[in-house]
Amino acid sequence: MGRMKGRVALVTGGAEGLGKAVAARLAQEGARPVVFDRDAEALARAAAEPGMEGITFRQVDMMDGAALAATLAELEAEGFHFDILVNNVGGSLHTPRDFLEESDADWERVMGLNVTATVRTIRGVLPGMIARGYGRIVNLGSKAGRYGSLFTGANYVAAKGAVQSMTLQLAQEFGPHGITCNAVCPGAIHTPRVIGLLKERMSDAEQQAVLNAIPVRRAGRVEDVAAAVAFFAADEAGFITGQLMDVNGGQGMSS
Ligand SMILES: NC(=O)c1ccc[n+]([C@@H]2O[C@H](COP(=O)([O-])OP(=O)(O)OC[C@H]3O[C@@H](n4cnc5c(N)ncnc54)[C@H](O)[C@@H]3O)[C@@H](O)[C@H]2O)c1
């Protein structure tokens, strides 16, 4: 699995959950990943896991634009020139599902983490990709942003919709520079955090009914998402850009 040998990758929000699985998968494929996360303890736990030896971990709060820019500049000075960028950080931040209960602050936090942090990271990394004439940008969209959500609110759905639409435009604009931009759109992936949120917002019977309606009859795993990200991040996916890949067991489909 050396198809990403020599490639330098940045994975945001990668100390836990989907991002951690993505970083591990890219490392297995031969890439040299850097992980950003704000949680020092989670970073230390991830760094100590088997298979994570070749990964560089940096503590940074992705909501802090100045800290993000400074960390990217430090890494550039240390010789990290990113070929692959996985904009993974995001989430619904436990804000209400009911639209009428979502405050301005709930909208701002969710748009800030999913959209603004992604815009800033891309802005920070793109000039180097353009200069080198090569890049693979993979954004994390969501089934929520594609088809609506059963357990998160309109703020999260709108934020992921924005990320997904921006993906198409970046593909248009930067394709001539050898840069692709695609999005992976997972359904509910059963991480401990999502299992907790589902328990809070849906009964056991409702959850079972959802699983029964998924064509492959199971919940998603972090490895399912990591495999899809690796597909877009590989050199050989250079003719595929501006695409949204559903990773949801067939729960949402479009032609
Ligand atoms: N888990 C799912 O079911 C699911 C489904 C569809 C899409 N997604 C998307 O996939 C991505 C990853 O989801 P997840 O469930 O693994 O996320 P998560 O909530 O488990 O968080 C992953 C990591 O992000 C870090 N993080 C949070 N805020 C941060 C900040 N301000 N700065 C730096 N790091 C921060 C956390 O410390 C954590 O280590 C998100 O964009 C999410 O919207 C997830």
Short mmCIF file of N, CA, C and O in Angstrom, two decimals, residues 31-140:
data_model
loop_
_atom_site.label_atom_id
_atom_site.label_comp_id
_atom_site.label_asym_id
_atom_site.label_seq_id
_atom_site.Cartn_x
_atom_site.Cartn_y
_atom_site.Cartn_z
N ALA A 31 1.88 7.92 2.95
CA ALA A 31 1.94 9.38 3.09
C ALA A 31 2.55 9.74 4.45
O ALA A 31 2.66 8.91 5.35
N ARG A 32 2.94 11.02 4.56
CA ARG A 32 3.45 11.54 5.83
C ARG A 32 2.39 12.52 6.36
O ARG A 32 2.38 13.70 5.99
N PRO A 33 1.46 12.05 7.22
CA PRO A 33 0.38 12.93 7.65
C PRO A 33 0.76 13.82 8.84
O PRO A 33 1.56 13.43 9.70
N VAL A 34 0.16 15.02 8.83
CA VAL A 34 0.19 15.91 9.99
C VAL A 34 -1.25 16.03 10.46
O VAL A 34 -2.15 16.21 9.64
N VAL A 35 -1.45 15.91 11.76
CA VAL A 35 -2.79 16.01 12.33
C VAL A 35 -2.89 17.27 13.18
O VAL A 35 -2.03 17.52 14.02
N PHE A 36 -3.94 18.06 12.94
CA PHE A 36 -4.25 19.21 13.80
C PHE A 36 -5.43 18.84 14.68
O PHE A 36 -6.41 18.25 14.20
N ASP A 37 -5.36 19.22 15.95
CA ASP A 37 -6.51 19.04 16.84
C ASP A 37 -6.32 19.99 18.03
O ASP A 37 -5.19 20.36 18.35
N ARG A 38 -7.42 20.35 18.67
CA ARG A 38 -7.28 21.27 19.81
C ARG A 38 -7.12 20.51 21.13
O ARG A 38 -6.75 21.10 22.13
N ASP A 39 -7.40 19.21 21.13
CA ASP A 39 -7.47 18.44 22.37
C ASP A 39 -6.12 17.75 22.65
O ASP A 39 -5.79 16.73 22.03
N ALA A 40 -5.37 18.31 23.60
CA ALA A 40 -4.01 17.82 23.86
C ALA A 40 -4.02 16.36 24.32
O ALA A 40 -3.17 15.56 23.91
N GLU A 41 -5.01 16.00 25.17
CA GLU A 41 -5.04 14.62 25.67
C GLU A 41 -5.36 13.63 24.56
O GLU A 41 -4.75 12.55 24.46
N ALA A 42 -6.30 14.01 23.71
CA ALA A 42 -6.66 13.12 22.59
C ALA A 42 -5.48 12.99 21.63
O ALA A 42 -5.22 11.90 21.09
N LEU A 43 -4.74 14.08 21.44
CA LEU A 43 -3.54 14.02 20.57
C LEU A 43 -2.52 13.05 21.15
O LEU A 43 -1.96 12.22 20.41
N ALA A 44 -2.30 13.13 22.46
CA ALA A 44 -1.31 12.25 23.10
C ALA A 44 -1.75 10.78 23.00
O ALA A 44 -0.94 9.90 22.73
N ARG A 45 -3.06 10.54 23.20
CA ARG A 45 -3.58 9.16 23.09
C ARG A 45 -3.39 8.63 21.67
O ARG A 45 -2.93 7.51 21.47
N ALA A 46 -3.73 9.46 20.68
CA ALA A 46 -3.61 9.02 19.28
C ALA A 46 -2.15 8.73 18.93
O ALA A 46 -1.85 7.73 18.29
N ALA A 47 -1.26 9.62 19.39
CA ALA A 47 0.16 9.46 19.06
C ALA A 47 0.73 8.16 19.62
O ALA A 47 1.67 7.59 19.06
N ALA A 48 0.14 7.68 20.73
CA ALA A 48 0.66 6.48 21.39
C ALA A 48 0.11 5.19 20.77
O ALA A 48 0.55 4.09 21.13
N GLU A 49 -0.85 5.30 19.86
CA GLU A 49 -1.46 4.09 19.29
C GLU A 49 -0.54 3.44 18.25
O GLU A 49 0.18 4.14 17.54
N PRO A 50 -0.62 2.12 18.15
CA PRO A 50 0.18 1.45 17.12
C PRO A 50 -0.24 1.92 15.73
O PRO A 50 -1.42 2.20 15.50
N GLY A 51 0.71 2.06 14.83
CA GLY A 51 0.40 2.47 13.45
C GLY A 51 0.44 3.98 13.25
O GLY A 51 0.32 4.47 12.14
N MET A 52 0.60 4.73 14.37
CA MET A 52 0.56 6.21 14.26
C MET A 52 1.96 6.81 14.33
O MET A 52 2.10 8.03 14.41
N GLU A 53 2.99 5.94 14.26
CA GLU A 53 4.37 6.41 14.51
C GLU A 53 4.83 7.49 13.53
O GLU A 53 5.50 8.43 13.91
N GLY A 54 4.43 7.36 12.27
CA GLY A 54 4.94 8.30 11.26
C GLY A 54 4.15 9.60 11.18
O GLY A 54 4.36 10.39 10.26
N ILE A 55 3.24 9.82 12.12
CA ILE A 55 2.34 10.97 12.03
C ILE A 55 2.82 12.09 12.94
O ILE A 55 3.26 11.84 14.06
N THR A 56 2.77 13.32 12.44
CA THR A 56 3.13 14.50 13.23
C THR A 56 1.84 15.09 13.81
O THR A 56 0.86 15.27 13.08
N PHE A 57 1.84 15.37 15.11
CA PHE A 57 0.63 15.88 15.76
C PHE A 57 0.86 17.31 16.25
O PHE A 57 1.90 17.58 16.87
N ARG A 58 -0.08 18.21 15.98
CA ARG A 58 0.04 19.60 16.42
C ARG A 58 -1.25 20.05 17.10
O ARG A 58 -2.34 19.82 16.55
N GLN A 59 -1.10 20.69 18.25
CA GLN A 59 -2.29 21.22 18.93
C GLN A 59 -2.61 22.59 18.35
O GLN A 59 -1.77 23.50 18.38
N VAL A 60 -3.79 22.73 17.82
CA VAL A 60 -4.25 24.04 17.31
C VAL A 60 -5.78 24.06 17.35
O VAL A 60 -6.42 23.06 17.03
N ASP A 61 -6.32 25.20 17.78
CA ASP A 61 -7.77 25.38 17.76
C ASP A 61 -8.14 25.92 16.39
O ASP A 61 -7.78 27.05 16.05
N MET A 62 -8.87 25.13 15.63
CA MET A 62 -9.21 25.50 14.25
C MET A 62 -10.18 26.68 14.17
O MET A 62 -10.41 27.21 13.10
N MET A 63 -10.75 27.07 15.30
CA MET A 63 -11.62 28.26 15.31
C MET A 63 -10.79 29.54 15.43
O MET A 63 -11.32 30.63 15.30
N ASP A 64 -9.51 29.40 15.71
CA ASP A 64 -8.64 30.55 15.92
C ASP A 64 -7.80 30.75 14.64
O ASP A 64 -6.79 30.07 14.42
N GLY A 65 -8.25 31.69 13.81
CA GLY A 65 -7.62 31.89 12.50
C GLY A 65 -6.15 32.24 12.61
O GLY A 65 -5.33 31.77 11.81
N ALA A 66 -5.78 33.05 13.61
CA ALA A 66 -4.38 33.47 13.74
C ALA A 66 -3.51 32.28 14.13
O ALA A 66 -2.41 32.08 13.59
N ALA A 67 -4.01 31.45 15.06
CA ALA A 67 -3.24 30.27 15.50
C ALA A 67 -3.08 29.28 14.34
O ALA A 67 -2.01 28.69 14.15
N LEU A 68 -4.14 29.15 13.56
CA LEU A 68 -4.08 28.24 12.41
C LEU A 68 -3.03 28.72 11.41
O LEU A 68 -2.18 27.93 10.96
N ALA A 69 -3.07 30.02 11.08
CA ALA A 69 -2.10 30.56 10.11
C ALA A 69 -0.68 30.41 10.64
O ALA A 69 0.24 30.04 9.89
N ALA A 70 -0.48 30.66 11.94
CA ALA A 70 0.86 30.56 12.52
C ALA A 70 1.36 29.12 12.47
O ALA A 70 2.53 28.85 12.14
N THR A 71 0.48 28.16 12.75
CA THR A 71 0.89 26.75 12.73
C THR A 71 1.24 26.30 11.31
O THR A 71 2.22 25.59 11.08
N LEU A 72 0.43 26.75 10.35
CA LEU A 72 0.73 26.39 8.95
C LEU A 72 2.07 26.99 8.52
O LEU A 72 2.86 26.32 7.84
N ALA A 73 2.35 28.24 8.95
CA ALA A 73 3.62 28.88 8.58
C ALA A 73 4.81 28.15 9.23
O ALA A 73 5.84 27.92 8.58
N GLU A 74 4.64 27.74 10.49
CA GLU A 74 5.71 26.98 11.18
C GLU A 74 6.02 25.69 10.44
O GLU A 74 7.18 25.33 10.22
N LEU A 75 4.96 24.99 10.05
CA LEU A 75 5.16 23.70 9.36
C LEU A 75 5.83 23.91 8.01
O LEU A 75 6.71 23.13 7.63
N GLU A 76 5.41 24.95 7.30
CA GLU A 76 6.04 25.28 6.01
C GLU A 76 7.55 25.49 6.22
O GLU A 76 8.37 24.96 5.48
N ALA A 77 7.88 26.25 7.29
CA ALA A 77 9.30 26.54 7.57
C ALA A 77 10.06 25.26 7.94
O ALA A 77 11.26 25.15 7.70
N GLU A 78 9.34 24.29 8.51
CA GLU A 78 9.97 23.01 8.88
C GLU A 78 10.06 22.05 7.69
O GLU A 78 10.52 20.92 7.83
N GLY A 79 9.54 22.47 6.53
CA GLY A 79 9.67 21.64 5.33
C GLY A 79 8.45 20.78 5.01
O GLY A 79 8.54 19.88 4.17
N PHE A 80 7.33 21.05 5.67
CA PHE A 80 6.10 20.31 5.34
C PHE A 80 5.38 21.06 4.21
O PHE A 80 4.84 22.15 4.43
N HIS A 81 5.42 20.51 3.01
CA HIS A 81 4.76 21.13 1.86
C HIS A 81 3.60 20.20 1.49
O HIS A 81 3.83 19.09 0.99
N PHE A 82 2.38 20.66 1.76
CA PHE A 82 1.24 19.73 1.70
C PHE A 82 0.79 19.42 0.27
O PHE A 82 0.51 20.32 -0.51
N ASP A 83 0.73 18.12 -0.01
CA ASP A 83 0.19 17.62 -1.28
C ASP A 83 -1.28 17.26 -1.13
O ASP A 83 -2.03 17.28 -2.09
N ILE A 84 -1.64 16.84 0.08
CA ILE A 84 -2.99 16.34 0.36
C ILE A 84 -3.54 17.13 1.55
O ILE A 84 -2.84 17.31 2.56
N LEU A 85 -4.76 17.61 1.42
CA LEU A 85 -5.42 18.30 2.54
C LEU A 85 -6.78 17.65 2.78
O LEU A 85 -7.61 17.61 1.86
N VAL A 86 -7.00 17.16 3.98
CA VAL A 86 -8.30 16.59 4.34
C VAL A 86 -8.94 17.50 5.37
O VAL A 86 -8.50 17.58 6.52
N ASN A 87 -9.96 18.24 4.92
CA ASN A 87 -10.68 19.16 5.81
C ASN A 87 -11.74 18.37 6.56
O ASN A 87 -12.89 18.29 6.13
N ASN A 88 -11.29 17.80 7.66
CA ASN A 88 -12.16 16.90 8.43
C ASN A 88 -12.85 17.59 9.59
O ASN A 88 -13.94 17.21 9.99
N VAL A 89 -12.22 18.63 10.15
CA VAL A 89 -12.79 19.19 11.38
C VAL A 89 -14.20 19.72 11.08
O VAL A 89 -14.47 20.25 10.02
N GLY A 90 -15.10 19.50 12.02
CA GLY A 90 -16.48 19.94 11.82
C GLY A 90 -17.40 19.20 12.76
O GLY A 90 -16.94 18.46 13.63
N GLY A 91 -18.68 19.41 12.58
CA GLY A 91 -19.66 18.73 13.42
C GLY A 91 -20.80 19.66 13.76
O GLY A 91 -20.77 20.86 13.48
N SER A 92 -21.81 19.09 14.40
CA SER A 92 -23.01 19.88 14.75
C SER A 92 -22.90 20.48 16.14
O SER A 92 -23.78 21.22 16.58
N LEU A 93 -21.81 20.15 16.85
CA LEU A 93 -21.45 20.78 18.13
C LEU A 93 -22.57 20.73 19.16
O LEU A 93 -22.74 21.64 19.97
N HIS A 94 -23.34 19.66 19.08
CA HIS A 94 -24.39 19.43 20.07
C HIS A 94 -25.40 20.58 20.12
O HIS A 94 -26.00 20.85 21.16
N THR A 95 -25.57 21.30 19.03
CA THR A 95 -26.57 22.37 18.98
C THR A 95 -27.94 21.74 18.72
O THR A 95 -28.02 20.59 18.27
N PRO A 96 -29.04 22.46 19.03
CA PRO A 96 -30.36 21.82 18.93
C PRO A 96 -30.71 21.38 17.51
O PRO A 96 -30.26 21.98 16.54
N ARG A 97 -31.53 20.32 17.44
CA ARG A 97 -32.04 19.91 16.11
C ARG A 97 -33.16 20.84 15.67
O ARG A 97 -33.30 21.11 14.48
N ASP A 98 -33.97 21.32 16.63
CA ASP A 98 -35.12 22.17 16.27
C ASP A 98 -34.65 23.53 15.79
O ASP A 98 -33.98 24.27 16.52
N PHE A 99 -35.05 23.87 14.59
CA PHE A 99 -34.64 25.14 13.98
C PHE A 99 -34.97 26.33 14.87
O PHE A 99 -34.15 27.24 15.06
N LEU A 100 -36.16 26.32 15.46
CA LEU A 100 -36.59 27.48 16.26
C LEU A 100 -35.84 27.58 17.58
O LEU A 100 -35.91 28.59 18.26
N GLU A 101 -35.10 26.52 17.93
CA GLU A 101 -34.30 26.58 19.17
C GLU A 101 -32.84 26.91 18.90
O GLU A 101 -32.05 27.07 19.84
N GLU A 102 -32.48 27.02 17.64
CA GLU A 102 -31.07 27.33 17.31
C GLU A 102 -30.84 28.83 17.39
O GLU A 102 -31.48 29.60 16.67
N SER A 103 -29.92 29.23 18.27
CA SER A 103 -29.62 30.66 18.46
C SER A 103 -28.63 31.14 17.40
O SER A 103 -28.02 30.33 16.68
N ASP A 104 -28.43 32.44 17.35
CA ASP A 104 -27.39 32.99 16.46
C ASP A 104 -26.03 32.37 16.79
O ASP A 104 -25.25 32.04 15.90
N ALA A 105 -25.78 32.20 18.10
CA ALA A 105 -24.48 31.64 18.52
C ALA A 105 -24.34 30.20 18.01
O ALA A 105 -23.25 29.79 17.58
N ASP A 106 -25.43 29.43 18.04
CA ASP A 106 -25.39 28.05 17.53
C ASP A 106 -25.05 28.05 16.03
O ASP A 106 -24.26 27.21 15.55
N TRP A 107 -25.64 28.98 15.28
CA TRP A 107 -25.35 29.08 13.84
C TRP A 107 -23.90 29.48 13.63
O TRP A 107 -23.19 28.90 12.80
N GLU A 108 -23.44 30.48 14.39
CA GLU A 108 -22.07 30.98 14.18
C GLU A 108 -21.03 29.92 14.49
O GLU A 108 -20.05 29.76 13.75
N ARG A 109 -21.20 29.18 15.59
CA ARG A 109 -20.21 28.15 15.95
C ARG A 109 -20.14 27.06 14.89
O ARG A 109 -19.07 26.62 14.49
N VAL A 110 -21.32 26.63 14.45
CA VAL A 110 -21.34 25.51 13.49
C VAL A 110 -20.83 25.96 12.12
O VAL A 110 -20.05 25.24 11.47
N MET A 111 -21.23 27.17 11.68
CA MET A 111 -20.68 27.67 10.41
C MET A 111 -19.18 27.92 10.57
O MET A 111 -18.39 27.67 9.65
N GLY A 112 -18.76 28.40 11.73
CA GLY A 112 -17.35 28.71 11.97
C GLY A 112 -16.46 27.48 11.86
O GLY A 112 -15.42 27.50 11.21
N LEU A 113 -16.89 26.38 12.50
CA LEU A 113 -16.03 25.19 12.51
C LEU A 113 -16.06 24.44 11.17
O LEU A 113 -15.04 23.97 10.68
N ASN A 114 -17.27 24.35 10.60
CA ASN A 114 -17.40 23.55 9.36
C ASN A 114 -16.97 24.32 8.12
O ASN A 114 -16.35 23.76 7.22
N VAL A 115 -17.34 25.61 8.08
CA VAL A 115 -17.10 26.38 6.85
C VAL A 115 -15.87 27.28 6.98
O VAL A 115 -14.91 27.15 6.22
N THR A 116 -15.87 28.20 7.96
CA THR A 116 -14.78 29.18 8.03
C THR A 116 -13.43 28.50 8.25
O THR A 116 -12.44 28.85 7.60
N ALA A 117 -13.37 27.51 9.15
CA ALA A 117 -12.09 26.83 9.40
C ALA A 117 -11.61 26.12 8.13
O ALA A 117 -10.41 26.10 7.83
N THR A 118 -12.55 25.56 7.37
CA THR A 118 -12.19 24.88 6.12
C THR A 118 -11.69 25.89 5.10
O THR A 118 -10.66 25.66 4.44
N VAL A 119 -12.38 27.02 4.98
CA VAL A 119 -11.95 28.07 4.03
C VAL A 119 -10.54 28.53 4.39
O VAL A 119 -9.65 28.62 3.53
N ARG A 120 -10.31 28.79 5.68
CA ARG A 120 -8.99 29.30 6.09
C ARG A 120 -7.88 28.29 5.82
O ARG A 120 -6.77 28.65 5.42
N THR A 121 -8.17 27.02 6.08
CA THR A 121 -7.14 26.00 5.89
C THR A 121 -6.81 25.87 4.40
O THR A 121 -5.64 25.79 4.02
N ILE A 122 -7.85 25.87 3.59
CA ILE A 122 -7.61 25.77 2.13
C ILE A 122 -6.81 26.98 1.68
O ILE A 122 -5.83 26.86 0.91
N ARG A 123 -7.19 28.16 2.15
CA ARG A 123 -6.47 29.38 1.77
C ARG A 123 -5.00 29.31 2.17
O ARG A 123 -4.12 29.80 1.48
N GLY A 124 -4.74 28.68 3.30
CA GLY A 124 -3.36 28.57 3.79
C GLY A 124 -2.52 27.58 2.99
O GLY A 124 -1.32 27.78 2.82
N VAL A 125 -3.17 26.53 2.49
CA VAL A 125 -2.42 25.44 1.87
C VAL A 125 -2.35 25.57 0.34
O VAL A 125 -1.38 25.14 -0.29
N LEU A 126 -3.37 26.20 -0.26
CA LEU A 126 -3.45 26.27 -1.73
C LEU A 126 -2.26 26.92 -2.42
O LEU A 126 -1.80 26.40 -3.45
N PRO A 127 -1.73 28.05 -1.93
CA PRO A 127 -0.63 28.69 -2.67
C PRO A 127 0.54 27.73 -2.91
O PRO A 127 1.11 27.71 -4.01
N GLY A 128 0.87 26.90 -1.93
CA GLY A 128 1.96 25.93 -2.10
C GLY A 128 1.59 24.88 -3.13
O GLY A 128 2.41 24.47 -3.96
N MET A 129 0.33 24.42 -3.09
CA MET A 129 -0.12 23.42 -4.08
C MET A 129 -0.04 24.00 -5.48
O MET A 129 0.41 23.34 -6.42
N ILE A 130 -0.45 25.27 -5.63
CA ILE A 130 -0.42 25.92 -6.95
C ILE A 130 1.03 26.01 -7.43
O ILE A 130 1.35 25.68 -8.57
N ALA A 131 1.92 26.43 -6.51
CA ALA A 131 3.34 26.60 -6.89
C ALA A 131 3.93 25.27 -7.36
O ALA A 131 4.76 25.23 -8.27
N ARG A 132 3.49 24.16 -6.73
CA ARG A 132 4.06 22.85 -7.09
C ARG A 132 3.24 22.14 -8.17
O ARG A 132 3.62 21.08 -8.64
N GLY A 133 2.09 22.72 -8.53
CA GLY A 133 1.27 22.16 -9.62
C GLY A 133 0.63 20.83 -9.28
O GLY A 133 0.35 20.01 -10.15
N TYR A 134 0.37 20.61 -7.98
CA TYR A 134 -0.23 19.33 -7.56
C TYR A 134 -0.99 19.52 -6.25
O TYR A 134 -0.47 20.16 -5.31
N GLY A 135 -2.17 18.93 -6.16
CA GLY A 135 -2.89 18.94 -4.88
C GLY A 135 -4.09 18.03 -4.90
O GLY A 135 -4.71 17.78 -5.94
N ARG A 136 -4.37 17.48 -3.73
CA ARG A 136 -5.59 16.68 -3.54
C ARG A 136 -6.29 17.23 -2.30
O ARG A 136 -5.78 17.07 -1.17
N ILE A 137 -7.42 17.90 -2.52
CA ILE A 137 -8.19 18.42 -1.38
C ILE A 137 -9.43 17.56 -1.21
O ILE A 137 -10.16 17.32 -2.18
N VAL A 138 -9.62 17.06 0.00
CA VAL A 138 -10.81 16.25 0.29
C VAL A 138 -11.55 16.89 1.45
O VAL A 138 -10.98 17.04 2.55
N ASN A 139 -12.77 17.31 1.21
CA ASN A 139 -13.58 17.94 2.25
C ASN A 139 -14.55 16.92 2.84
O ASN A 139 -15.01 16.03 2.13
N LEU A 140 -14.86 17.09 4.12
CA LEU A 140 -15.87 16.24 4.74
C LEU A 140 -17.22 16.95 4.65
O LEU A 140 -17.44 17.96 5.33
#
